[in-house]
Tab-separated table of C-alpha atoms and ligand atoms in Angstrom:
chain	number	residue	atom	x	y	z
J	25	MET	CA	26.931	-47.178	22.271
J	26	MET	CA	23.644	-46.668	20.346
J	27	GLU	CA	24.987	-44.648	17.807
J	28	GLN	CA	27.853	-47.140	16.376
J	29	ASN	CA	24.925	-50.005	16.213
J	30	ILE	CA	23.017	-48.237	14.728
J	31	LYS	CA	25.254	-47.478	12.456
J	32	LYS	CA	26.449	-51.438	11.913
J	33	VAL	CA	23.456	-52.061	11.610
J	34	PHE	CA	22.400	-49.464	8.709
J	35	ILE	CA	25.271	-51.012	6.834
J	36	GLU	CA	24.806	-54.311	7.414
J	37	LYS	CA	21.551	-54.019	6.118
J	38	PHE	CA	21.801	-51.472	3.303
J	39	GLY	CA	25.365	-51.645	2.824
J	40	THR	CA	26.180	-47.765	2.468
J	41	ILE	CA	27.820	-45.530	5.162
J	42	PRO	CA	24.530	-43.535	6.548
J	43	LEU	CA	23.700	-39.902	7.610
J	44	MET	CA	23.053	-40.567	11.205
J	45	VAL	CA	21.245	-37.480	12.970
J	46	LYS	CA	20.277	-37.699	16.908
J	47	SER	CA	17.243	-35.840	18.479
J	48	PRO	CA	16.105	-35.690	22.595
J	49	GLY	CA	13.780	-36.655	23.921
J	50	ARG	CA	11.922	-33.260	26.876
J	51	ILE	CA	11.185	-32.383	30.010
J	52	ASN	CA	9.264	-29.812	30.959
J	53	LEU	CA	10.115	-27.609	34.755
J	54	ILE	CA	6.938	-26.498	34.309
J	55	GLY	CA	3.791	-24.742	31.492
J	56	GLU	CA	1.503	-27.622	31.312
J	57	HIS	CA	-0.738	-26.951	29.101
J	58	THR	CA	-0.690	-23.925	28.533
J	59	ASP	CA	1.866	-24.034	25.099
J	60	TYR	CA	-1.615	-25.195	22.782
J	61	ASN	CA	-3.311	-21.921	24.620
J	62	GLY	CA	-1.108	-19.977	23.700
J	63	GLY	CA	0.954	-19.383	26.879
J	64	PHE	CA	4.213	-19.976	27.924
J	65	VAL	CA	6.433	-23.351	28.905
J	66	LEU	CA	9.500	-23.639	29.916
J	67	PRO	CA	11.360	-26.852	28.876
J	68	ALA	CA	14.438	-28.337	28.333
J	69	ALA	CA	16.385	-31.282	25.879
J	70	ILE	CA	17.876	-34.851	28.116
J	71	ASP	CA	20.638	-36.744	27.505
J	72	LYS	CA	18.192	-40.234	25.518
J	73	TYR	CA	17.337	-40.369	22.166
J	74	ALA	CA	16.186	-40.764	18.979
J	75	PHE	CA	19.368	-42.056	16.663
J	76	VAL	CA	18.556	-42.164	13.179
J	77	ALA	CA	20.596	-43.009	10.553
J	78	THR	CA	19.627	-42.588	6.558
J	79	GLN	CA	20.752	-43.114	3.256
J	80	LYS	CA	19.046	-42.291	-0.704
J	81	ARG	CA	18.116	-44.623	-2.902
J	82	ASP	CA	17.558	-44.620	-6.879
J	83	ASP	CA	13.634	-45.117	-7.152
J	84	GLU	CA	10.592	-44.394	-4.873
J	85	GLY	CA	10.677	-46.590	-2.545
J	86	ILE	CA	10.664	-46.259	2.053
J	87	HIS	CA	12.620	-48.656	3.669
J	88	LEU	CA	12.663	-48.666	7.541
J	89	PHE	CA	14.289	-50.688	10.172
J	90	SER	CA	13.468	-50.390	13.916
J	91	VAL	CA	16.081	-51.697	15.813
J	92	ASP	CA	14.391	-51.904	19.618
J	93	PHE	CA	11.789	-53.714	18.019
J	94	ASN	CA	12.676	-56.003	15.640
J	95	GLU	CA	10.160	-54.758	12.443
J	96	SER	CA	11.125	-53.887	8.978
J	97	LEU	CA	8.589	-51.861	7.247
J	98	GLU	CA	8.889	-51.084	2.734
J	99	THR	CA	6.574	-48.520	1.263
J	100	SER	CA	6.857	-45.327	-1.044
J	101	ILE	CA	6.028	-41.660	-1.494
J	102	THR	CA	3.634	-42.444	-3.550
J	103	GLY	CA	1.694	-44.880	-1.034
J	104	LEU	CA	2.581	-43.936	2.732
J	105	SER	CA	1.839	-46.805	4.554
J	106	THR	CA	2.799	-47.813	7.741
J	107	ASN	CA	0.564	-51.390	7.546
J	108	GLY	CA	0.247	-51.460	10.641
J	109	MET	CA	2.840	-50.583	12.923
J	110	HIS	CA	2.809	-48.279	15.052
J	111	TRP	CA	6.930	-46.929	15.097
J	112	PRO	CA	6.732	-45.912	11.654
J	113	VAL	CA	3.766	-43.288	12.001
J	114	TYR	CA	6.396	-39.910	13.639
J	115	ILE	CA	8.493	-41.049	10.414
J	116	LEU	CA	6.848	-41.418	7.212
J	117	GLY	CA	4.043	-38.278	9.409
J	118	VAL	CA	7.019	-36.077	8.799
J	119	VAL	CA	7.437	-37.336	4.695
J	120	ASP	CA	3.796	-37.027	4.474
J	121	GLN	CA	4.402	-33.050	5.401
J	122	LEU	CA	7.156	-33.316	2.906
J	123	VAL	CA	5.240	-33.987	0.520
J	124	LYS	CA	2.123	-31.912	1.201
J	125	SER	CA	4.986	-28.945	1.100
J	126	LYS	CA	6.249	-29.655	-1.776
J	127	TYR	CA	9.878	-31.018	-0.932
J	128	HIS	CA	11.345	-32.505	-3.377
J	129	ILE	CA	12.959	-36.007	-1.877
J	130	THR	CA	13.157	-39.740	-3.626
J	131	GLY	CA	12.642	-42.918	-1.876
J	132	PHE	CA	15.815	-43.601	1.461
J	133	ASN	CA	16.284	-45.940	3.816
J	134	LEU	CA	16.537	-45.419	7.426
J	135	VAL	CA	17.035	-47.091	10.647
J	136	LEU	CA	16.107	-45.698	13.952
J	137	SER	CA	17.106	-46.904	17.177
J	138	GLY	CA	16.649	-44.529	20.940
J	139	ASN	CA	16.816	-44.374	24.279
J	140	VAL	CA	13.594	-41.841	25.181
J	141	PRO	CA	11.560	-44.072	27.242
J	142	ILE	CA	7.922	-44.669	25.686
J	143	GLY	CA	5.003	-42.811	26.684
J	144	ALA	CA	6.532	-42.744	29.753
J	145	GLY	CA	5.505	-38.111	28.979
J	146	LEU	CA	9.332	-38.101	27.682
J	147	SER	CA	7.941	-36.616	24.329
J	148	SER	CA	9.968	-39.857	22.466
J	149	SER	CA	7.234	-39.050	19.136
J	150	ALA	CA	8.320	-35.630	19.175
J	151	SER	CA	11.997	-37.156	19.468
J	152	VAL	CA	11.652	-39.346	16.093
J	153	GLU	CA	9.607	-36.652	14.423
J	154	CYS	CA	12.727	-34.029	14.881
J	155	ALA	CA	15.226	-36.597	13.921
J	156	THR	CA	13.914	-37.547	10.678
J	157	VAL	CA	12.654	-34.103	9.333
J	158	PHE	CA	16.561	-32.959	10.318
J	159	ALA	CA	17.316	-36.202	8.625
J	160	LEU	CA	15.560	-35.905	5.866
J	161	ASN	CA	16.649	-32.126	4.921
J	162	GLU	CA	20.356	-33.247	5.082
J	163	LEU	CA	20.290	-35.832	2.876
J	164	PHE	CA	18.493	-33.816	0.466
J	165	ASN	CA	19.559	-31.033	1.105
J	166	LEU	CA	15.808	-28.621	1.176
J	167	GLY	CA	17.019	-25.774	3.186
J	168	ILE	CA	14.394	-25.607	5.771
J	169	SER	CA	15.386	-23.615	8.840
J	170	LYS	CA	14.812	-25.264	12.382
J	171	ILE	CA	11.272	-23.528	13.299
J	172	GLU	CA	9.956	-24.750	9.851
J	173	MET	CA	11.185	-28.354	11.410
J	174	VAL	CA	9.186	-27.938	14.166
J	175	LYS	CA	5.825	-27.262	13.051
J	176	MET	CA	5.570	-29.766	10.598
J	177	ALA	CA	6.967	-31.878	13.215
J	178	GLN	CA	3.757	-30.478	14.892
J	179	LYS	CA	1.796	-31.048	12.112
J	180	SER	CA	2.862	-34.295	10.482
J	181	GLU	CA	1.255	-35.297	14.711
J	182	HIS	CA	-1.908	-33.896	14.673
J	183	GLU	CA	-2.402	-34.336	10.561
J	184	PHE	CA	-0.954	-38.826	10.958
J	185	ALA	CA	-0.805	-39.624	14.460
J	186	GLY	CA	-3.871	-37.850	14.961
J	187	VAL	CA	-3.070	-36.127	18.700
J	188	LYS	CA	-3.701	-31.690	18.114
J	189	CYS	CA	-0.679	-31.771	19.928
J	190	GLY	CA	1.160	-28.286	21.058
J	191	ILE	CA	4.816	-26.833	19.873
J	192	MET	CA	6.402	-27.204	23.109
J	193	ASP	CA	7.419	-31.366	22.337
J	194	GLN	CA	9.489	-30.209	18.754
J	195	PHE	CA	10.729	-26.978	19.670
J	196	ALA	CA	12.541	-28.166	22.759
J	197	SER	CA	14.075	-31.120	20.992
J	198	MET	CA	15.042	-29.525	18.425
J	199	PHE	CA	15.743	-26.600	19.895
J	200	GLY	CA	17.601	-27.674	22.917
J	201	GLN	CA	20.962	-26.397	24.560
J	202	GLU	CA	23.714	-27.982	26.741
J	203	ASN	CA	22.246	-26.880	31.255
J	204	LYS	CA	19.691	-24.115	29.833
J	205	LEU	CA	15.957	-24.430	28.887
J	206	ILE	CA	13.901	-22.182	27.070
J	207	ARG	CA	11.746	-20.410	27.597
J	208	LEU	CA	9.045	-20.256	24.942
J	209	ASP	CA	6.137	-17.746	24.043
J	210	CYS	CA	3.993	-20.019	22.270
J	211	ARG	CA	2.087	-17.240	21.113
J	212	SER	CA	4.708	-15.569	19.437
J	213	LEU	CA	7.781	-17.987	18.781
J	214	GLU	CA	9.727	-15.891	20.751
J	215	PHE	CA	11.826	-17.715	23.647
J	216	GLU	CA	15.211	-17.366	25.322
J	217	TYR	CA	17.420	-19.634	26.870
J	218	PHE	CA	18.029	-19.433	30.511
J	219	PRO	CA	21.040	-21.300	32.485
J	220	PHE	CA	20.516	-24.328	34.871
J	221	ASN	CA	22.718	-24.082	37.246
J	222	MET	CA	20.238	-26.162	40.651
J	223	ALA	CA	23.815	-25.654	42.659
J	224	GLY	CA	22.716	-28.943	45.320
J	225	LEU	CA	19.509	-29.892	43.302
J	226	LYS	CA	18.911	-32.091	41.366
J	227	LEU	CA	16.533	-33.450	38.877
J	228	VAL	CA	14.869	-36.432	39.234
J	229	LEU	CA	12.109	-37.630	36.799
J	230	LEU	CA	10.111	-41.068	38.448
J	231	ASP	CA	8.258	-42.916	36.063
J	232	THR	CA	4.942	-44.858	36.994
J	233	HIS	CA	4.731	-46.972	34.183
J	234	VAL	CA	1.318	-46.419	33.528
J	235	LYS	CA	0.409	-45.751	30.101
J	236	HIS	CA	-2.680	-45.281	29.551
J	237	SER	CA	-4.712	-45.960	26.368
J	238	LEU	CA	-6.796	-43.339	26.824
J	239	ALA	CA	-4.167	-40.791	26.427
J	240	SER	CA	-4.435	-39.092	23.277
J	241	SER	CA	-8.153	-39.039	22.824
J	242	ALA	CA	-8.498	-37.382	26.276
J	243	TYR	CA	-5.556	-34.953	25.033
J	244	ASN	CA	-7.701	-33.625	22.446
J	245	GLN	CA	-10.571	-33.456	24.236
J	246	ARG	CA	-8.712	-31.459	26.437
J	247	ARG	CA	-7.546	-28.594	23.869
J	248	ALA	CA	-11.362	-28.395	22.794
J	249	GLN	CA	-12.489	-27.650	25.887
J	250	CYS	CA	-9.834	-24.684	25.711
J	251	GLU	CA	-11.302	-23.996	22.662
J	252	LYS	CA	-14.849	-23.793	23.908
J	253	GLY	CA	-14.176	-21.646	26.891
J	254	VAL	CA	-12.773	-19.014	24.350
J	255	ALA	CA	-15.753	-19.215	21.985
J	256	ILE	CA	-18.311	-18.847	24.962
J	257	ILE	CA	-15.668	-15.594	26.087
J	258	GLN	CA	-15.530	-14.370	22.336
J	259	GLN	CA	-18.844	-13.648	22.543
J	260	HIS	CA	-18.619	-10.638	24.721
J	261	GLN	CA	-14.627	-9.727	24.452
J	262	PRO	CA	-14.232	-10.025	20.722
J	263	GLN	CA	-10.401	-9.581	20.924
J	264	VAL	CA	-10.466	-13.040	23.183
J	265	HIS	CA	-7.743	-15.365	20.770
J	266	SER	CA	-6.858	-18.247	22.584
J	267	LEU	CA	-6.772	-18.366	27.007
J	268	ARG	CA	-3.341	-16.282	27.181
J	269	ASP	CA	-5.726	-13.108	26.696
J	270	ALA	CA	-8.440	-14.125	28.616
J	271	ASN	CA	-8.329	-13.597	32.607
J	272	LEU	CA	-10.384	-15.252	35.577
J	273	GLN	CA	-12.838	-12.646	35.733
J	274	MET	CA	-13.761	-13.349	32.191
J	275	LEU	CA	-13.579	-17.204	33.076
J	276	ASP	CA	-16.386	-16.249	36.237
J	277	GLN	CA	-18.227	-13.935	34.400
J	278	TYR	CA	-18.785	-15.829	31.227
J	279	VAL	CA	-17.689	-19.536	31.256
J	280	LEU	CA	-19.023	-20.216	34.426
J	281	PRO	CA	-23.070	-19.847	34.251
J	282	GLU	CA	-22.881	-21.832	31.053
J	283	ASP	CA	-20.435	-24.435	32.127
J	284	GLU	CA	-18.631	-25.311	34.679
J	285	LEU	CA	-16.214	-28.523	33.730
J	286	VAL	CA	-14.333	-25.829	30.432
J	287	PHE	CA	-14.634	-23.230	33.714
J	288	ARG	CA	-12.591	-25.534	35.195
J	289	ARG	CA	-10.816	-26.063	32.803
J	290	CYS	CA	-9.306	-22.729	31.790
J	291	LYS	CA	-9.342	-21.865	35.411
J	292	TYR	CA	-6.316	-24.412	35.330
J	293	VAL	CA	-4.703	-22.768	32.159
J	294	VAL	CA	-5.458	-19.412	32.817
J	295	ASN	CA	-3.084	-19.838	36.231
J	296	GLU	CA	-0.937	-21.883	34.925
J	297	ILE	CA	-0.290	-19.298	32.264
J	298	GLU	CA	0.734	-16.594	34.925
J	299	ARG	CA	2.640	-19.189	36.996
J	300	THR	CA	4.441	-19.950	35.039
J	301	ILE	CA	5.633	-16.469	33.843
J	302	ASN	CA	6.895	-15.811	37.690
J	303	ALA	CA	8.371	-19.313	37.690
J	304	CYS	CA	10.560	-18.161	35.457
J	305	VAL	CA	11.182	-15.044	38.184
J	306	ASP	CA	12.362	-17.010	40.775
J	307	LEU	CA	14.420	-18.975	37.881
J	308	GLN	CA	16.285	-15.328	37.748
J	309	LYS	CA	16.562	-14.884	41.472
J	310	ASN	CA	17.837	-18.982	41.726
J	311	ASP	CA	14.710	-19.130	44.543
J	312	PHE	CA	13.734	-22.404	43.995
J	313	ILE	CA	12.017	-22.831	46.631
J	314	SER	CA	9.662	-20.702	45.074
J	315	PHE	CA	9.918	-22.271	42.231
J	316	GLY	CA	9.068	-25.811	44.012
J	317	LYS	CA	5.910	-24.633	45.324
J	318	LYS	CA	4.561	-23.505	42.403
J	319	MET	CA	4.837	-26.831	40.780
J	320	PHE	CA	2.706	-28.083	43.830
J	321	GLN	CA	0.528	-25.672	42.314
J	322	THR	CA	0.286	-27.135	39.144
J	323	HIS	CA	-0.014	-30.637	40.296
J	324	GLU	CA	-2.594	-29.483	41.802
J	325	GLY	CA	-4.685	-28.031	39.171
J	326	LEU	CA	-2.855	-30.435	36.574
J	327	SER	CA	-5.492	-33.590	39.192
J	328	LYS	CA	-8.115	-31.523	40.314
J	329	GLU	CA	-9.113	-29.136	37.359
J	330	TYR	CA	-7.725	-30.273	34.239
J	331	GLU	CA	-7.506	-33.806	35.827
J	332	VAL	CA	-5.465	-35.702	33.278
J	333	SER	CA	-3.190	-37.549	36.271
J	334	CYS	CA	-4.116	-40.432	37.906
J	335	ALA	CA	-3.325	-42.092	40.767
J	336	GLU	CA	0.236	-43.038	41.013
J	337	LEU	CA	1.334	-40.176	40.419
J	338	ASP	CA	-0.355	-38.371	42.685
J	339	PHE	CA	0.126	-41.473	44.862
J	340	LEU	CA	4.079	-40.606	43.851
J	341	ILE	CA	2.975	-36.498	44.881
J	342	ASP	CA	1.447	-37.150	47.802
J	343	GLN	CA	4.889	-39.009	48.687
J	344	VAL	CA	7.410	-36.310	48.630
J	345	LYS	CA	5.026	-33.228	48.935
J	346	ASP	CA	6.001	-33.129	53.166
J	347	ASN	CA	9.560	-33.768	52.095
J	348	ASN	CA	11.175	-30.249	53.309
J	349	ALA	CA	14.375	-32.041	50.608
J	350	VAL	CA	12.400	-32.602	47.785
J	351	LEU	CA	11.317	-28.571	46.672
J	352	GLY	CA	8.828	-29.651	44.401
J	353	ALA	CA	7.023	-31.630	42.403
J	354	ARG	CA	4.815	-32.505	39.701
J	355	MET	CA	3.158	-34.518	36.998
J	356	MET	CA	4.957	-34.024	33.915
J	357	GLY	CA	4.085	-33.641	30.644
J	358	GLY	CA	0.755	-34.582	28.884
J	359	GLY	CA	-0.779	-36.631	31.715
J	360	PHE	CA	-2.972	-40.241	32.562
J	361	GLY	CA	0.462	-41.568	33.477
J	362	GLY	CA	3.873	-40.978	32.338
J	363	CYS	CA	6.811	-39.142	34.961
J	364	THR	CA	6.911	-37.445	37.766
J	365	ILE	CA	9.466	-34.732	37.685
J	366	ASN	CA	11.112	-33.698	40.795
J	367	VAL	CA	14.199	-31.234	41.715
J	368	ILE	CA	15.496	-32.752	45.265
J	369	ASN	CA	18.018	-31.533	47.477
J	370	GLU	CA	21.550	-33.436	45.482
J	371	ASN	CA	22.436	-35.427	48.555
J	372	THR	CA	18.875	-36.932	49.343
J	373	VAL	CA	18.730	-38.994	45.619
J	374	PRO	CA	19.841	-41.626	46.514
J	375	GLU	CA	17.934	-42.650	49.619
J	376	LEU	CA	14.849	-40.785	48.584
J	377	ILE	CA	14.240	-43.462	45.213
J	378	GLU	CA	15.084	-46.252	47.319
J	379	ASP	CA	12.258	-44.956	49.740
J	380	LEU	CA	9.696	-44.194	46.802
J	381	THR	CA	10.403	-48.046	45.061
J	382	GLU	CA	9.201	-49.425	47.951
J	383	LYS	CA	6.730	-47.849	49.056
J	384	TYR	CA	5.575	-47.249	44.873
J	385	LYS	CA	5.677	-51.392	44.501
J	386	ILE	CA	3.151	-51.783	47.583
J	387	GLU	CA	0.749	-49.671	46.393
J	388	THR	CA	0.802	-50.424	43.114
J	389	GLY	CA	2.656	-53.505	42.275
J	390	LYS	CA	4.801	-51.709	40.291
J	391	ASN	CA	7.661	-51.203	39.545
J	392	LEU	CA	9.372	-47.687	39.186
J	393	SER	CA	11.833	-45.827	37.247
J	394	ALA	CA	14.072	-43.111	38.291
J	395	TYR	CA	15.811	-40.674	35.851
J	396	ILE	CA	18.291	-38.798	36.835
J	397	VAL	CA	18.459	-35.993	33.630
J	398	SER	CA	21.157	-33.870	31.942
J	399	VAL	CA	20.099	-30.432	29.978
J	400	GLN	CA	21.750	-31.413	26.438
J	401	ASN	CA	21.712	-30.072	22.976
J	402	GLY	CA	19.060	-30.795	20.657
J	403	THR	CA	19.148	-32.026	16.306
J	404	GLU	CA	22.031	-32.104	15.360
J	405	LEU	CA	24.613	-33.988	13.060
J	406	ILE	CA	26.560	-36.915	14.417
J	407	VAL	CA	29.436	-36.949	13.138
H	506	GLA	C1	2.320	-33.357	25.320
H	506	GLA	C2	1.870	-32.406	23.989
H	506	GLA	C3	2.605	-30.967	24.622
H	506	GLA	C4	2.082	-30.729	25.841
H	506	GLA	C5	1.933	-31.423	26.310
H	506	GLA	C6	1.639	-30.727	27.992
H	506	GLA	O1	3.120	-33.413	25.925
H	506	GLA	O2	2.847	-32.595	22.890
H	506	GLA	O3	2.494	-29.790	23.206
H	506	GLA	O4	0.445	-29.587	24.984
H	506	GLA	O5	1.514	-32.598	26.709
H	506	GLA	O6	1.582	-29.951	28.370
């Protein structure tokens, strides 16, 4: 098992018994690009994790080792440097936040490993951030609450990784619960767990293996476009602070005449916030037919109005949209690659995966990976 291996590696390298934490990746059923607009999301933690093993040092040194990349980094609290490597960003970003918030920590050794596919839209970065902040909070007895840890992890992504992400990924990784979806109001941060019982249905992720190099700059640009829309509305309606407060009429009246592109972006978001609220009503009624239709609508909006899809994702959605065994499907996460999420009749899953894998290969020349997901607990100590 991965956690046994990482413990062994830690002991071999550093000669002490580590404290160990695991933190999951996430899915999101519906509510995409709504979190940074004060809207709702419906994520859950999944059975894929970042594992962290760590122990204090006597000096200011930070000695890191990634099992998966087989790379080491030695840096220190007083001069945090990633040495141009990518994986340490998500560890050091969190350390940077702890230091800025004046938490007292000394140096530490840390070994990282994980099985959240990287760049697949399953929030591998949030899983590493949450695992790290949780582990350091335990190790140094810092007494930070879970919600504060989530906010620090999000901020580390803004300031150290340069992605102006919303709060969904870190929240889901930290607060996930087995067999529960989380409906999170990203404006108030109030949340509710929804039992997740899709009798006869399975959640299947189809990984395009497309990793878009421009994803983070395009993400920040989308966020800026939403902010521009809000600023335009605010000139007329000062009580509007985010797209959560806006409606389609305001967009038509104020935004459309000024900026058609910004209008389209905002229209998607305003519709998606509303759709997510309604999808939660479907969920309460166990009406996955209606829920699934909304997922397809979300995809349409993400592809045509928000323009964060790509040919491979669109192909996978096109292939399933007239298939009665697939109740709902859409691209998931930030976009420009990664996975689609599909709600599928259980008994048709193997056949469908086989069929799509073949078609995807012919269409794109790429391999398709399928993950059948189970919903699990959020960040926790491994004892
Ligand atoms: C990424 C971000 C999240 C969220 C999604 C889109 O995963 O990290 O905060 O904005 O994209 O819903």
